[in-house]
Coordinates of C-alpha atoms in Angstrom, one line a residue:
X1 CA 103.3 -13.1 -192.4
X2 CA 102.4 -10.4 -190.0
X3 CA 104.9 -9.6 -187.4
X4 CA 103.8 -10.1 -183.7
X5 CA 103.6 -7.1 -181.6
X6 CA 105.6 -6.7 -178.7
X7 CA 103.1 -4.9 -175.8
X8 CA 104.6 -3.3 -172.8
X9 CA 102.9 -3.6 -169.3
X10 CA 103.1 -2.0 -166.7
X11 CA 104.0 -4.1 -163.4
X12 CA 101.2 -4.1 -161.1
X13 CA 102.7 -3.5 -157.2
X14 CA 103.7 -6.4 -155.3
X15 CA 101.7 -6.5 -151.7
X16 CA 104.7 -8.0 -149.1
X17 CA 105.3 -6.9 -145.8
X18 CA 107.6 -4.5 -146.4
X19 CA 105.2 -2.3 -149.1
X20 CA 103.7 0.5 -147.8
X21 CA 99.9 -1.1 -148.2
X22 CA 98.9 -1.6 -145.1
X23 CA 95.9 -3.7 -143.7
X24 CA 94.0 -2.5 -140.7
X25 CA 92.1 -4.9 -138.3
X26 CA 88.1 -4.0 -138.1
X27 CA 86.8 -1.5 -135.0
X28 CA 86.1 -3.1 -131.9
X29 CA 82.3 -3.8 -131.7
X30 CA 80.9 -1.0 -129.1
X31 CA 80.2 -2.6 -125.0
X32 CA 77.0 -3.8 -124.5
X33 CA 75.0 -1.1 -122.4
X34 CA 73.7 -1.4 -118.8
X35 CA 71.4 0.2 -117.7
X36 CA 71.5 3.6 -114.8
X37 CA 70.4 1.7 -112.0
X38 CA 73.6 -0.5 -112.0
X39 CA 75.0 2.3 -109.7
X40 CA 77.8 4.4 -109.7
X41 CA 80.7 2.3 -110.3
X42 CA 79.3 0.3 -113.1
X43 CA 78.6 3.7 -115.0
X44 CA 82.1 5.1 -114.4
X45 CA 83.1 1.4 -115.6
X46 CA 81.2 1.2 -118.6
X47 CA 82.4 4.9 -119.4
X48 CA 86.5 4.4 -118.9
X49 CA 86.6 0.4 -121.1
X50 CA 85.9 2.0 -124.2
X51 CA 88.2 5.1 -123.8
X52 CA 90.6 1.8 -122.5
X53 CA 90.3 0.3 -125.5
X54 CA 90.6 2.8 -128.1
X55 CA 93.7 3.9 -126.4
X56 CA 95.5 0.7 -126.6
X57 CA 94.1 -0.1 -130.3
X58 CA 95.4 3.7 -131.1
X59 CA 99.0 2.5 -129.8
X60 CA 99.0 -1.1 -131.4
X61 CA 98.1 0.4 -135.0
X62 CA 101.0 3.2 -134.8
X63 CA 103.5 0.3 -134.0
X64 CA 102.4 -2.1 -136.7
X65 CA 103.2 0.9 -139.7
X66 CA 105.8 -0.3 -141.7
X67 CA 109.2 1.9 -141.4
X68 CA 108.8 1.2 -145.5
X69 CA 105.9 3.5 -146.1
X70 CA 107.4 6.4 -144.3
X71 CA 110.8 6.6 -145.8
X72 CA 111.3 5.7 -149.5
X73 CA 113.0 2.7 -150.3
X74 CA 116.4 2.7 -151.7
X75 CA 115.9 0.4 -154.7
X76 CA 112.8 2.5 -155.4
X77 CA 114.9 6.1 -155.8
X78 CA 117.7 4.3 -157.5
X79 CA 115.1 2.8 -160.3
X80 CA 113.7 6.8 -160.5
X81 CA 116.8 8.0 -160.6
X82 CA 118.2 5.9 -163.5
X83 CA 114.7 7.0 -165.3
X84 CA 116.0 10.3 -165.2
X85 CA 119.4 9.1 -166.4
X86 CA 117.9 7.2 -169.6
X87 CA 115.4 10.6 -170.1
X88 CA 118.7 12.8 -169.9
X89 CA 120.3 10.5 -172.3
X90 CA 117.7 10.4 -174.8
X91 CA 117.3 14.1 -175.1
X92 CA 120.7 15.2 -174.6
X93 CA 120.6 17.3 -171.7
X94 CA 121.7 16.6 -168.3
X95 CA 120.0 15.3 -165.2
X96 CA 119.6 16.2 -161.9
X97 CA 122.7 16.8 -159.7
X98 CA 121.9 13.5 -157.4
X99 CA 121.5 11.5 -160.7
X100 CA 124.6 13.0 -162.1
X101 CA 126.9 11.4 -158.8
X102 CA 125.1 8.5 -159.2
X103 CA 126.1 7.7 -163.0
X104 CA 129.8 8.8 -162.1
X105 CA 129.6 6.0 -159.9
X106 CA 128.4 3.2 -161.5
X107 CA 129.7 4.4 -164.8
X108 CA 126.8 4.0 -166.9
X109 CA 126.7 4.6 -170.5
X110 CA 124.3 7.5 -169.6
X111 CA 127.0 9.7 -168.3
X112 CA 128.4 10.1 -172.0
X113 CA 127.1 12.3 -174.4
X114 CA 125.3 10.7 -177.6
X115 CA 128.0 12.4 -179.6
X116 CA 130.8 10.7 -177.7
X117 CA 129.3 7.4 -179.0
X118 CA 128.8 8.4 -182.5
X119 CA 132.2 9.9 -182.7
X120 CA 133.7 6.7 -181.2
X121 CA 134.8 8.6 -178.1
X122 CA 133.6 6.1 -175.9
X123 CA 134.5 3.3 -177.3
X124 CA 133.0 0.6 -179.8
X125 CA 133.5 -2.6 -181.5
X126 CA 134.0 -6.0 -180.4
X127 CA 135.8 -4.3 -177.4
X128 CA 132.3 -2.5 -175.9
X129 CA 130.6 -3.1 -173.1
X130 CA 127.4 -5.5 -173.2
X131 CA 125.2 -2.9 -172.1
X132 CA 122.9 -1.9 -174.4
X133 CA 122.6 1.7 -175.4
X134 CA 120.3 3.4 -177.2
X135 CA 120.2 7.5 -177.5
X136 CA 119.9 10.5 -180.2
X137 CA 121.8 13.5 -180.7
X138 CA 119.0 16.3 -181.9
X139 CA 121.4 19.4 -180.7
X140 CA 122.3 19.9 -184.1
X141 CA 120.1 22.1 -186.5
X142 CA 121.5 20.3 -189.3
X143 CA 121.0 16.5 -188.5
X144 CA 119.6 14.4 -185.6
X145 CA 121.6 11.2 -185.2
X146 CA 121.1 7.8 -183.3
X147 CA 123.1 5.7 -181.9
X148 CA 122.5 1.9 -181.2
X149 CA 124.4 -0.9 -179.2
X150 CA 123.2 -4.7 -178.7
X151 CA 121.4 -6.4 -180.8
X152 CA 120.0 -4.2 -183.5
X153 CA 117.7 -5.8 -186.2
X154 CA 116.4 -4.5 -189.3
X155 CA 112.9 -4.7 -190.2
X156 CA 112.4 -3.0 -193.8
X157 CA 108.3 -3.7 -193.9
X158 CA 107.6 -1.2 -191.1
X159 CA 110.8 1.4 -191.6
X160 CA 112.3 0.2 -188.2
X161 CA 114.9 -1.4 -186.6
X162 CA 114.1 -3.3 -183.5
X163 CA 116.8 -2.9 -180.4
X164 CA 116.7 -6.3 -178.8
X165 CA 118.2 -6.2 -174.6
X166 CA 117.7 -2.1 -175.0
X167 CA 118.5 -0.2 -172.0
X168 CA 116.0 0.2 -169.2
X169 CA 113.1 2.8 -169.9
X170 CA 114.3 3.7 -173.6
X171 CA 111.8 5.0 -175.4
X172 CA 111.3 4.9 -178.8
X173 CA 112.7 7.0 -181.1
X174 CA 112.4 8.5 -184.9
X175 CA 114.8 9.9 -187.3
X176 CA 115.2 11.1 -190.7
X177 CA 118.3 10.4 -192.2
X178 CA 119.2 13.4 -193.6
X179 CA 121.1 16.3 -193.2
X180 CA 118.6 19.5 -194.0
X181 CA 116.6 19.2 -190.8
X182 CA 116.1 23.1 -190.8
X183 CA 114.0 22.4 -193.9
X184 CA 110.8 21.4 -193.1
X185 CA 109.3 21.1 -196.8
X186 CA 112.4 18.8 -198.0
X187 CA 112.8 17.0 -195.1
X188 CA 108.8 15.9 -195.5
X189 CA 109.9 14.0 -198.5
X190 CA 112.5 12.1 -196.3
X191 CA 111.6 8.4 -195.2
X192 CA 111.9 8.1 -191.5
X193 CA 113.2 5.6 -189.7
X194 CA 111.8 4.2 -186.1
X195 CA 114.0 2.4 -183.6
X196 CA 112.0 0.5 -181.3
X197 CA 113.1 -1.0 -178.0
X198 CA 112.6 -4.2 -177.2
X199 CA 113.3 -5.0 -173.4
X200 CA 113.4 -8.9 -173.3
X201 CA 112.8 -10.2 -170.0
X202 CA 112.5 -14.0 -168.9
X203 CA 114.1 -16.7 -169.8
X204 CA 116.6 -17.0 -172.2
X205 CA 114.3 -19.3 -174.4
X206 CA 111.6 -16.6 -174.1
X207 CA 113.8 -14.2 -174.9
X208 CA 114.9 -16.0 -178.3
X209 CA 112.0 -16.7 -179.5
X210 CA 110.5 -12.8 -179.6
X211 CA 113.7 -12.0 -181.4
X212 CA 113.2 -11.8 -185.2
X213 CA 115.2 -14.4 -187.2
X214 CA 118.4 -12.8 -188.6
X215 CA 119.0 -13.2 -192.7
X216 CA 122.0 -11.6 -192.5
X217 CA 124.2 -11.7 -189.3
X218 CA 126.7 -9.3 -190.1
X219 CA 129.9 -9.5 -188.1
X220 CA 130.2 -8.3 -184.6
X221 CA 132.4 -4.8 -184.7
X222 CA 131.1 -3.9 -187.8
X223 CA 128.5 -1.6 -187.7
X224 CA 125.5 0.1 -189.9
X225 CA 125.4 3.7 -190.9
X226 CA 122.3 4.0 -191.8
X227 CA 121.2 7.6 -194.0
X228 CA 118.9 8.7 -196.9
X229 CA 120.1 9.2 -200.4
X230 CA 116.2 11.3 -200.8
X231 CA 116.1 15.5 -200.6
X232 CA 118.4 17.4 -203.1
X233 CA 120.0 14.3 -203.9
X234 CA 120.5 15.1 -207.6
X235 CA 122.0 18.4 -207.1
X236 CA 126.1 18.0 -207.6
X237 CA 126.5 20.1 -204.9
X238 CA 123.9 18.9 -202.3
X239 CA 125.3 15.4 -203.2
X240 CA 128.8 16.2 -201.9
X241 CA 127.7 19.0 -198.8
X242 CA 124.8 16.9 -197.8
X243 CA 125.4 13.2 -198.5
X244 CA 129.7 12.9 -199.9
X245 CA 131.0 14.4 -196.6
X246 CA 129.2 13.6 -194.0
X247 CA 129.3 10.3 -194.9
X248 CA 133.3 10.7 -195.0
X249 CA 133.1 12.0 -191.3
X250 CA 130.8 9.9 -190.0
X251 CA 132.5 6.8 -190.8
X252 CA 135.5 7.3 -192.0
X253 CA 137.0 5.8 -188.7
X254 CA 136.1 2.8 -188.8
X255 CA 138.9 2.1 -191.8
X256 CA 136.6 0.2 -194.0
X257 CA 134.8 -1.7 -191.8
X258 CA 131.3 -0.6 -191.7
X259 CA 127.8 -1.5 -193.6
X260 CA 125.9 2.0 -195.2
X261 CA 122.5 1.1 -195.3
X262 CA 120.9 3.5 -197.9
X263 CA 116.9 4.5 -197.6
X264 CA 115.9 5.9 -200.9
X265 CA 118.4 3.9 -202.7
X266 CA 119.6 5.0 -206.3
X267 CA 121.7 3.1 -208.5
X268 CA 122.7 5.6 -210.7
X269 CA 123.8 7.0 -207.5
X270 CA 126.3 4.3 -206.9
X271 CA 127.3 3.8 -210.5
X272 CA 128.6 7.8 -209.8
X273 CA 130.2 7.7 -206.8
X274 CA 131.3 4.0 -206.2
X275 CA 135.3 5.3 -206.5
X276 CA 134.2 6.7 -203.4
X277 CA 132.1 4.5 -201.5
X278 CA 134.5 1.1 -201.9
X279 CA 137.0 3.5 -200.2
X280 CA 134.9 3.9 -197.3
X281 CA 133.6 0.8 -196.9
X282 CA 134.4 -2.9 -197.4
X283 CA 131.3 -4.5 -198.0
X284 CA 127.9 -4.4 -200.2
X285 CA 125.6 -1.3 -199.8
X286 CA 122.1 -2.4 -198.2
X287 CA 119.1 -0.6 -199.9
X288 CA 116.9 -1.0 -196.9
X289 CA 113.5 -0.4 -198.8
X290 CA 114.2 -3.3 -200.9
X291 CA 116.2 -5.5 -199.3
X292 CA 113.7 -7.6 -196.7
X293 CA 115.9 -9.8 -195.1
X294 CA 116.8 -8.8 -191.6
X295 CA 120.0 -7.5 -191.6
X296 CA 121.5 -8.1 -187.9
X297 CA 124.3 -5.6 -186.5
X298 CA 125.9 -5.5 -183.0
X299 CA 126.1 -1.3 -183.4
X300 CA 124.2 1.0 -185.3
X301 CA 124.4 4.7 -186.5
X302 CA 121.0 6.0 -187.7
X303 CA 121.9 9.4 -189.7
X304 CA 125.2 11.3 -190.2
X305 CA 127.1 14.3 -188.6
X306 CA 127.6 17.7 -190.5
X307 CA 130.0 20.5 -189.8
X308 CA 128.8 22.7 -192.5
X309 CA 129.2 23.4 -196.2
X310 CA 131.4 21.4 -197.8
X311 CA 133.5 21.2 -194.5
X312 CA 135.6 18.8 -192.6
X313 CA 136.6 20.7 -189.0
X314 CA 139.2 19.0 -187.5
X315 CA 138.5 19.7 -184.5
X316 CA 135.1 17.5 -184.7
X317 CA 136.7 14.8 -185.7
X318 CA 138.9 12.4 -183.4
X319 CA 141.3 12.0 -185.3
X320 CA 142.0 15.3 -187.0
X321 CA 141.4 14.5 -190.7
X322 CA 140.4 17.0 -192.9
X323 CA 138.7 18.7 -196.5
X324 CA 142.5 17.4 -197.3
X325 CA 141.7 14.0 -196.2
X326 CA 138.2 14.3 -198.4
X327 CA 139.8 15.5 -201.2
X328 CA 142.7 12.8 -201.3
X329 CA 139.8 10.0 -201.3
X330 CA 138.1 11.8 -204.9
X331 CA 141.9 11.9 -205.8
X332 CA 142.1 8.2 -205.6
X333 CA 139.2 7.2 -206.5
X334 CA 138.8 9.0 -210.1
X335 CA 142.7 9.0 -211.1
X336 CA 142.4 5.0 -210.8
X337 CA 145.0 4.8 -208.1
X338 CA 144.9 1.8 -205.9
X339 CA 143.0 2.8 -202.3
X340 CA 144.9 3.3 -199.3
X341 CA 144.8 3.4 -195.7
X342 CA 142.1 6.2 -194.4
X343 CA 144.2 6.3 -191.6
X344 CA 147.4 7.6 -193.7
X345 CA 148.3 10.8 -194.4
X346 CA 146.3 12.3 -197.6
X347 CA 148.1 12.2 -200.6
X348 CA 147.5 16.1 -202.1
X349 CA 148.4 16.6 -205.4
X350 CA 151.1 17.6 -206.9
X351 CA 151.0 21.8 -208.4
X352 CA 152.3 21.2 -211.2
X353 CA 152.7 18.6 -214.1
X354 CA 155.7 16.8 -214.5
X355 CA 156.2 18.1 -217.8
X356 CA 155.9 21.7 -216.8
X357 CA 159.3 23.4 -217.7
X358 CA 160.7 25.3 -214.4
X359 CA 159.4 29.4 -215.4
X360 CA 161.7 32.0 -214.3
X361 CA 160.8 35.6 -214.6
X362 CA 163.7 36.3 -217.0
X363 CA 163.1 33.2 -218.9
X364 CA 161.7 33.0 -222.4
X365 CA 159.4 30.5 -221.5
X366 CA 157.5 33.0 -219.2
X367 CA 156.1 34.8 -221.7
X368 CA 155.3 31.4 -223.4
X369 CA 153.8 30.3 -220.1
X370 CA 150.0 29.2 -220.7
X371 CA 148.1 28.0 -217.6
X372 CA 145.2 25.7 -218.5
X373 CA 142.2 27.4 -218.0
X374 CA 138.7 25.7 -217.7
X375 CA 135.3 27.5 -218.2
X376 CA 132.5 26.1 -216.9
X377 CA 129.1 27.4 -218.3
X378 CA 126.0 27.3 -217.8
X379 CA 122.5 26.7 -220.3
X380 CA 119.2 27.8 -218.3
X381 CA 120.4 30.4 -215.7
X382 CA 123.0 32.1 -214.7
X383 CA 124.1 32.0 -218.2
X384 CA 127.5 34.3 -219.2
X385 CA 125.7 36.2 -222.1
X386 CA 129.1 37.4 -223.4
X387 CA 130.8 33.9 -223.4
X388 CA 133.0 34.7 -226.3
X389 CA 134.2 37.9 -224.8
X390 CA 135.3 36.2 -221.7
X391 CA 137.0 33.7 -223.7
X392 CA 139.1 36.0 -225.6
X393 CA 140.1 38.2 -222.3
X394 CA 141.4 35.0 -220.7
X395 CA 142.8 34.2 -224.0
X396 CA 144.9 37.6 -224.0
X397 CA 145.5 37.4 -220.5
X398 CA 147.2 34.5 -221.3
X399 CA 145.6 31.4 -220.3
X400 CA 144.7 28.7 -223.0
X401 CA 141.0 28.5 -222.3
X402 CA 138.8 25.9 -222.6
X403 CA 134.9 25.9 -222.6
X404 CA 133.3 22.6 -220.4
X405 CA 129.6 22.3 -220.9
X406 CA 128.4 20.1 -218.3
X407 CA 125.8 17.5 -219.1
X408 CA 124.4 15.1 -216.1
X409 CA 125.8 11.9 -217.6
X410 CA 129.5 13.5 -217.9
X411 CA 131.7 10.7 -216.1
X412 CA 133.0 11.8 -212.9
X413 CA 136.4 10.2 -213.8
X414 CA 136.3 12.6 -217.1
X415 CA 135.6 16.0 -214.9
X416 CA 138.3 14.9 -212.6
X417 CA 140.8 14.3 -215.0
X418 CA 140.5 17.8 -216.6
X419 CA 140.1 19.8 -213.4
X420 CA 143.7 17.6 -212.1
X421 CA 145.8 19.2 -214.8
X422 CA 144.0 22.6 -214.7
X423 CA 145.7 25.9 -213.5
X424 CA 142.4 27.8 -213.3
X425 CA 138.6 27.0 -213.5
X426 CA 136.1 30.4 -213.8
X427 CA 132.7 29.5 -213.3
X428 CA 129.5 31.4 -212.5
X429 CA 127.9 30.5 -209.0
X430 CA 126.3 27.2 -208.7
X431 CA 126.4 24.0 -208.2
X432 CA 129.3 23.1 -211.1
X433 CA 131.8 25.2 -208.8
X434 CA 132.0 22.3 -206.4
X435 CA 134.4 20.1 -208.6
X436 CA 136.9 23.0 -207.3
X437 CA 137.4 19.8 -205.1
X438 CA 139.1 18.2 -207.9
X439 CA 142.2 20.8 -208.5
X440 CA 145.2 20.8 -206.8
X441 CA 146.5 23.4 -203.9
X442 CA 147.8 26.5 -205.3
X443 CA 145.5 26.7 -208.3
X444 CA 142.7 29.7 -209.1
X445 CA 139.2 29.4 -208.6
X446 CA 137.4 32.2 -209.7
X447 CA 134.2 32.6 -209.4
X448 CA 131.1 34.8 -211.1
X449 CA 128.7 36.1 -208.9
X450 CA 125.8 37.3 -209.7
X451 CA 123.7 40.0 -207.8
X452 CA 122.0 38.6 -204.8
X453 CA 124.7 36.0 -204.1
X454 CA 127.5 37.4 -202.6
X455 CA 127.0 35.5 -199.0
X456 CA 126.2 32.3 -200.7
X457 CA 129.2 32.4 -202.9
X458 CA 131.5 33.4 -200.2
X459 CA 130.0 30.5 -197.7
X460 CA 129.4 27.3 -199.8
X461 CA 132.6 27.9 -202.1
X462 CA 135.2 30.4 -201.0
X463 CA 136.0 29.5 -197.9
X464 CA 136.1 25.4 -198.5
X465 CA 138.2 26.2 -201.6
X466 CA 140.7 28.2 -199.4
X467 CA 140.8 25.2 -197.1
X468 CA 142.3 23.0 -199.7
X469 CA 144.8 25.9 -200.2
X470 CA 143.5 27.5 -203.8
X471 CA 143.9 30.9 -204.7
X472 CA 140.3 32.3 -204.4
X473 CA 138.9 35.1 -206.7
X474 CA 135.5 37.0 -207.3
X475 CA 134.0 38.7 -210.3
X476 CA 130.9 40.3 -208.8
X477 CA 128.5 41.4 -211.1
X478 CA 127.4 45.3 -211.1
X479 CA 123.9 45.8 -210.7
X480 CA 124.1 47.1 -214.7
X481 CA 125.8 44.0 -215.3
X482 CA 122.5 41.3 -214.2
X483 CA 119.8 40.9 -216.5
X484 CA 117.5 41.6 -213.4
X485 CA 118.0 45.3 -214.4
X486 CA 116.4 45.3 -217.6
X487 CA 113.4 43.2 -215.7
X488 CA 113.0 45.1 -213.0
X489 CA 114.9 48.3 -213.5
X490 CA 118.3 49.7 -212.8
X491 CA 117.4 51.5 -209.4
X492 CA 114.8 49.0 -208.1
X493 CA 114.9 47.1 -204.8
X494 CA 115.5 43.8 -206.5
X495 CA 118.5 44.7 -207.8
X496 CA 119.9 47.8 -205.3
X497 CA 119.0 45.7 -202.3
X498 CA 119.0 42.3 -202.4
X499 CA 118.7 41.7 -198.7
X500 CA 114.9 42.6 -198.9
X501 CA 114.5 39.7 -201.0
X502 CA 116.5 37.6 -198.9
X503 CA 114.8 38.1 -195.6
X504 CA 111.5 37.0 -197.4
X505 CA 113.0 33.3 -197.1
X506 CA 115.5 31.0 -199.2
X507 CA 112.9 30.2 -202.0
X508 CA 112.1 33.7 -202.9
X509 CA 115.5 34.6 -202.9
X510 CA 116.1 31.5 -205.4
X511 CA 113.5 32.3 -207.3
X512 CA 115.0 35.9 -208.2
X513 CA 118.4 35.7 -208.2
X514 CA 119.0 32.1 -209.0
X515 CA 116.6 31.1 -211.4
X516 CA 115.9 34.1 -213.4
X517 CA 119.4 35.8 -213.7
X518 CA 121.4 35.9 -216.4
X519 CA 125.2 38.1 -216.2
X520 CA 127.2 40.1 -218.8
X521 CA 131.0 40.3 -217.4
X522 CA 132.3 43.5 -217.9
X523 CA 135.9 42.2 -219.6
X524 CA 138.0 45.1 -218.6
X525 CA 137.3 44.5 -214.5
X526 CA 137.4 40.5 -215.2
X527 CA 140.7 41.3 -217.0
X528 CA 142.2 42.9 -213.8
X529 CA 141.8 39.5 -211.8
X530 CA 142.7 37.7 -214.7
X531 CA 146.6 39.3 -214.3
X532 CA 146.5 38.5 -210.7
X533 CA 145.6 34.9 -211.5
X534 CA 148.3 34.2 -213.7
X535 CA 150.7 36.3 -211.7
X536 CA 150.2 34.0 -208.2
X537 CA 150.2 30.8 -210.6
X538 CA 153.9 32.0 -212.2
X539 CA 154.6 32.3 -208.7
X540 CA 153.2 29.3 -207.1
X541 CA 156.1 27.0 -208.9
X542 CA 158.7 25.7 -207.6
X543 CA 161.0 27.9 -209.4
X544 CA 158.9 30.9 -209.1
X545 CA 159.5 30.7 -205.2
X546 CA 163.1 29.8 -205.7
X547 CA 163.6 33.0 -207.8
X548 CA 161.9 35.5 -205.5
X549 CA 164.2 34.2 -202.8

């Protein structure tokens, strides 16, 4: 059934006597001439009653101008003024000075910021104003987010959602849900969502019956996040940086009470990460492509807020929580533990397992002392050609090592479980080293990186993994070290220079260093960080502490 369109008119001007259209009587019709022999007097007469009456028609038409066409009206610059407000509001930057004193006055939604909405700092729920509001957040080069209040309607056949009683002079507006905006190519692929306003004036019968019937009233106070599980979505890493967390700080406070609305829906998706999802929200996941009812909401977030790679900044958030707060949700989720309050404190893990025997540096058992070690490798790139070398260092070093070979379908639950009772994980750069999320504070991370990565490595996984309070390593591979030398030569740009590649854009630099490096670790330098590892974890325990007191 096709939908009716809604067309918007503009309001032709009202003629009253007040408006500045102003009607003006017809010229007098000239005297009748006499003729010159009438004498002297009757030309002087004949010559002075026009002048007469021009003067007095002059005097009657300044008197009958309206004072409302020489002095603007009040209503008028209150209604431009609020346009500005409502433009200012949409675009995120501030009005005029006159317009500012003017919202601090009638306290308008529009003298909030977008982000004060969408980060609940202006309030929400059943306890918000009436008011519609309707505005987007673009200042962000990550995401763009909108936020909606009234009543917001989905309409899955055109991509939209229609904003029924929207604020005066909202325009409409188009977002893609997703949180690579500085990515043109990958943010192509995204589907994008329209949020059309719909200002219903009239009657309230009128207004009813241009509203589209809700399927699904869902209940007032409980609002839609609405984002896009499209892009890199596939990618362990993108996954967690792009979708995991920002999903966590866009709605995590709303304790459970809040509808995700999913665009580019995957089930396999939710088969993975459900553990996660049931812990931030309470109710079904709408797959807005494919579900056509009309899902009804009282408030709406269209997108989701980022801080940066795989970060939480407390500071951003209103309530303080945390990577630790992230990272006691996966802890809950995948060690089958019933959920809890989001609004408790996280539950970190323990450092070490309960059947750990307290190590003291004169006891026997320190030299029996055998951290778990876990070795994640890699198959296509960034492959560890020496793999049994490296095994047998760490072995010697005295870790018991074990080699994990990743596959796609590996359960969640199953990585978790491993990387809970690990002491150590080594890994080469990629996307693998983000279950560092999954070990406890105090452990080793210690990553491989290859030529070319140093920044990335540092960025995307050093400096979250110090945030959860793990001891963070680097093996970085010598230029003799990366297969790139034997492709390209020992003293070529490529491999003494990296940042030449670099500035040529992201995908050459992925091309190079990611997808066609391979690294041999030279076991004597990896041995070196291997002591310090094991060193700081003999240390880390409880007893350790106790005994350099």
């Amino acid at each position: 059934m096709q939908q009716p369109q809604h067309h918007h008119h503009k309001p032709k001007p009202t003629l009253s006597g007040s408006s500045s259209w102003i009607r003006r009587s017809p010229p007098p019709s000239p005297p009748h001439k006499k003729p010159w022999g009438a004498g002297g007097r009757s030309r002087y007469a004949c010559r002075l009653v026009p002048l007469l009456v021009l003067t007095l028609y002059s005097l009657f038409t300044v008197l009958r101008i309206p004072s409302s066409s020489l002095v603007v009206n009040t209503a008028d610059s209150e209604r431009v003024e609020r346009r500005d407000d409502v433009e200012a509001f949409k675009t995120h930057l501030p009005s005029n000075q006159n317009s500012l004193e003017a919202r601090q006055e009638t306290r308008s939604p529009a003298s909030l910021p977008c982000s004060a909405f969408i980060s609940g700092e202006a309030g929400g729920g059943e306890q918000a104003s009436e008011e519609g509001v309707l505005c987007c957040d673009r200042s962000h080069y990550r995401s763009d987010v909108c936020y909606l209040r009234g009543d917001a309607r989905t309409d899955p056949s055109t991509s939209s959602v229609l904003l029924y009683d929207a604020p005066r002079g909202a325009a409409p507006e188009k977002v893609r849900p997703y949180t690579r905006k500085f990515e043109e190519s990958i943010m192509r692929t995204i589907d994008e969502v329209t949020i059309l306003p719909v200002d219903s004036n009239g009657t309230d019968a009128a207004r009813d019956s241009l509203r589209r019937r809700c399927d699904v009233r869902h209940p007032p106070g409980v609002p839609a996040v609405v984002f896009s599980t499209g892009g890199y979505t596939g990618n362990v890493y993108h996954e967690f940086s792009d979708g995991l967390i920002p999903l966590f700080i866009t709605s995590q406070r709303f304790g459970g009470e809040v509808v995700f609305v999913v665009l580019e829906y995957h089930y396999w998706w939710l088969g993975r990460y459900g553990a996660i999802l049931e812990r931030l929200t309470n109710y079904k996941i709408v797959d807005f492509r494919y579900d056509r009812r009309v899902h009804c909401f009282s408030e709406m977030i269209v997108g989701l807020r980022i801080h940066g790679e795989l970060v939480v900044d407390p500071k951003l958030m209103p309530n303080g929580k945390g990577l630790q707060d992230f990272q006691a949700l996966l802890h809950q989720g995948y060690s089958g533990k019933p959920s809890s309050s989001l609004s408790s404190a996280p539950a970190t893990l323990p450092l070490g397992l309960p059947s750990r025997p307290c190590i003291r540096p004169d006891d026997h058992a320190a030299k029996a002392f055998k951290p778990k070690m876990l070795i994640f490798i890699r198959k296509q790139n960034r492959v560890i050609l020496n793999l049994p070398h490296v095994v047998t260092a760490c072995r010697r070093a005295g870790f018991a090592p074990h080699v994990m070979n990743l596959r796609r379908q590996t359960p969640l639950p199953v990585i978790h479980a491993a990387l809970a009772s690990a002491d150590a994980m080594v890994a080469v750069h990629g996307a693998a080293v983000t279950h560092f999320l999954f070990m406890r504070p105090g452990t080793v991370l210690l990553q491989i990186v290859p030529v070319g990565l140093d920044w990335a490595a540092e960025s995307f996984y050093g400096k979250p993994a110090q945030e959860l309070g793990l001891k963070y390593l680097e093996y970085r591979v010598a230029p003799e070290e990366s297969s790139l030398a034997a492709e390209y030569g020992i003293n070529s740009t490529v491999v003494q220079d990296p940042s030449v590649i670099s500035s040529q854009g992201w995908w050459e630099m992925k091309k190079v260093y990611m997808d066609r490096q391979n690294v041999t670790v030279g076991v004597k330098r990896f041995g070196e960080l291997l002591r310090t590892a094991k060193l700081h974890l003999r240390n880390a325990t409880a007893c350790g502490k106790a005994a350099v007191r």
